[in-house]
Amino acid sequence: MRKTLKVLAALTLLGASTWAMAADLADDMDTISANYKTVLKTESTDTFKQSLQNMRAAATDAQKGTPPKLENKAPDGPEMQEFRHGLSTLIGQIDQSLALANQGKLEEARKVAQDFKQTRDTYHKKFR
């Protein structure tokens, strides 16, 4: 009886930790989305830069996660590598936009940020 309870407790914790990791990825994606909306609308350079920094942090954290569609795939398999590559592409775009914003070129930075949507659409089709 006691062993059964221990096994059930271990399975429950394992299941909960798997769910929590998926929630973290979803939270990161929500953070990226919410801040992207701000990037496209704000006229404040400081708000623009802060939102880009929030997006970058969330994208970096999301690279550690696994989308539900790839849960049964090898962690170092081609699908996961492509998933991480998509986030790396987004991070590069964010860095490019942030560099322009730091130079005071808000409109050019916003134009670069508009390309985030194409990156999102490409990788959402594959992994969402």
CSV table of C-alpha atoms in Angstrom, one decimal:
chain,number,residue,atom,x,y,z
A,1,MET,CA,0.0,0.0,0.0
A,2,ARG,CA,2.7,2.4,1.0
A,3,LYS,CA,4.7,1.7,-2.3
A,4,THR,CA,1.6,2.3,-4.3
A,5,LEU,CA,1.1,5.7,-2.7
A,6,LYS,CA,4.7,6.7,-3.4
A,7,VAL,CA,4.4,5.6,-7.0
A,8,LEU,CA,1.1,7.6,-7.4
A,9,ALA,CA,2.7,10.7,-5.8
A,10,ALA,CA,5.7,10.4,-8.1
A,11,LEU,CA,3.5,10.1,-11.2
A,12,THR,CA,1.4,13.0,-10.1
A,13,LEU,CA,4.5,15.2,-9.6
A,14,LEU,CA,5.9,14.1,-12.9
A,15,GLY,CA,2.6,14.9,-14.7
A,16,ALA,CA,2.4,18.3,-13.0
A,17,SER,CA,5.9,19.2,-13.9
A,18,THR,CA,5.3,18.4,-17.5
A,19,TRP,CA,2.2,20.5,-17.5
A,20,ALA,CA,4.0,23.3,-15.8
A,21,MET,CA,6.7,23.4,-18.4
A,22,ALA,CA,4.1,23.6,-21.1
A,23,ALA,CA,2.4,26.4,-19.3
A,24,ASP,CA,5.8,28.2,-19.1
A,25,LEU,CA,6.1,28.1,-22.9
A,26,ALA,CA,2.6,29.3,-23.3
A,27,ASP,CA,3.3,32.1,-20.9
A,28,ASP,CA,6.4,33.1,-22.8
A,29,MET,CA,4.4,33.2,-26.1
A,30,ASP,CA,1.7,35.3,-24.4
A,31,THR,CA,4.5,37.7,-23.2
A,32,ILE,CA,5.9,37.9,-26.7
A,33,SER,CA,2.4,38.6,-28.1
A,34,ALA,CA,1.4,41.2,-25.6
A,35,ASN,CA,4.7,43.1,-25.9
A,36,TYR,CA,4.6,42.9,-29.7
A,37,LYS,CA,1.2,44.7,-29.7
A,38,THR,CA,2.8,47.5,-27.6
A,39,VAL,CA,5.8,47.7,-29.9
A,40,LEU,CA,3.5,48.3,-32.9
A,41,LYS,CA,1.4,51.0,-31.2
A,42,THR,CA,3.6,53.0,-28.8
A,43,GLU,CA,5.1,56.3,-29.6
A,44,SER,CA,7.4,56.2,-26.6
A,45,THR,CA,10.9,55.1,-27.4
A,46,ASP,CA,11.4,53.9,-23.8
A,47,THR,CA,8.2,51.8,-23.9
A,48,PHE,CA,9.2,50.5,-27.3
A,49,LYS,CA,12.7,49.4,-26.0
A,50,GLN,CA,11.3,47.9,-22.8
A,51,SER,CA,8.8,45.9,-24.8
A,52,LEU,CA,11.5,44.6,-27.1
A,53,GLN,CA,13.6,43.6,-24.1
A,54,ASN,CA,10.6,41.8,-22.6
A,55,MET,CA,10.0,40.0,-25.9
A,56,ARG,CA,13.7,39.0,-26.1
A,57,ALA,CA,13.7,37.6,-22.6
A,58,ALA,CA,10.6,35.6,-23.2
A,59,ALA,CA,11.9,34.3,-26.6
A,60,THR,CA,15.2,33.2,-24.9
A,61,ASP,CA,13.3,31.4,-22.2
A,62,ALA,CA,10.9,29.8,-24.7
A,63,GLN,CA,13.9,28.2,-26.4
A,64,LYS,CA,14.2,26.0,-23.4
A,65,GLY,CA,10.6,24.7,-23.8
A,66,THR,CA,9.0,22.2,-26.0
A,67,PRO,CA,5.8,23.0,-27.9
A,68,PRO,CA,3.0,20.4,-27.3
A,69,LYS,CA,3.2,19.3,-31.0
A,70,LEU,CA,6.8,18.2,-30.4
A,71,GLU,CA,6.5,16.6,-27.0
A,72,ASN,CA,7.2,13.1,-28.3
A,73,LYS,CA,10.1,14.2,-30.4
A,74,ALA,CA,13.8,13.9,-29.6
A,75,PRO,CA,15.1,17.0,-27.7
A,76,ASP,CA,17.9,17.3,-30.2
A,77,GLY,CA,16.0,16.2,-33.2
A,78,PRO,CA,15.5,18.2,-36.4
A,79,GLU,CA,12.1,19.5,-35.4
A,80,MET,CA,13.3,20.8,-32.1
A,81,GLN,CA,16.3,22.4,-33.8
A,82,GLU,CA,14.0,24.1,-36.2
A,83,PHE,CA,11.8,25.3,-33.4
A,84,ARG,CA,14.8,26.8,-31.6
A,85,HIS,CA,16.0,28.3,-34.9
A,86,GLY,CA,12.7,30.1,-35.3
A,87,LEU,CA,13.1,31.6,-31.9
A,88,SER,CA,16.8,32.5,-32.7
A,89,THR,CA,15.5,34.3,-35.8
A,90,LEU,CA,13.0,36.2,-33.8
A,91,ILE,CA,15.7,37.2,-31.2
A,92,GLY,CA,18.0,38.4,-34.1
A,93,GLN,CA,15.1,40.5,-35.4
A,94,ILE,CA,14.4,41.9,-31.9
A,95,ASP,CA,18.1,42.8,-31.5
A,96,GLN,CA,18.2,44.5,-34.9
A,97,SER,CA,15.1,46.6,-34.0
A,98,LEU,CA,16.4,47.4,-30.5
A,99,ALA,CA,19.7,48.6,-32.0
A,100,LEU,CA,17.8,51.0,-34.2
A,101,ALA,CA,15.7,52.2,-31.3
A,102,ASN,CA,18.8,52.8,-29.3
A,103,GLN,CA,20.0,55.0,-32.1
A,104,GLY,CA,16.8,57.0,-31.9
A,105,LYS,CA,15.5,55.6,-35.2
A,106,LEU,CA,12.1,54.6,-33.9
A,107,GLU,CA,10.3,54.4,-37.2
A,108,GLU,CA,13.0,52.2,-38.8
A,109,ALA,CA,12.9,50.0,-35.7
A,110,ARG,CA,9.2,49.7,-36.0
A,111,LYS,CA,9.6,48.6,-39.7
A,112,VAL,CA,12.0,45.9,-38.6
A,113,ALA,CA,9.5,44.9,-35.9
A,114,GLN,CA,6.7,44.5,-38.5
A,115,ASP,CA,8.8,41.6,-39.9
A,116,PHE,CA,8.3,39.7,-36.6
A,117,LYS,CA,4.8,38.8,-37.8
A,118,GLN,CA,6.1,36.9,-40.8
A,119,THR,CA,8.5,34.9,-38.6
A,120,ARG,CA,5.7,34.2,-36.2
A,121,ASP,CA,3.3,33.0,-39.0
A,122,THR,CA,6.0,30.8,-40.5
A,123,TYR,CA,6.8,29.0,-37.3
A,124,HIS,CA,3.3,28.9,-35.9
A,125,LYS,CA,2.2,26.9,-39.0
A,126,LYS,CA,4.9,24.3,-38.2
A,127,PHE,CA,4.8,24.0,-34.4
A,128,ARG,CA,1.5,25.4,-33.0
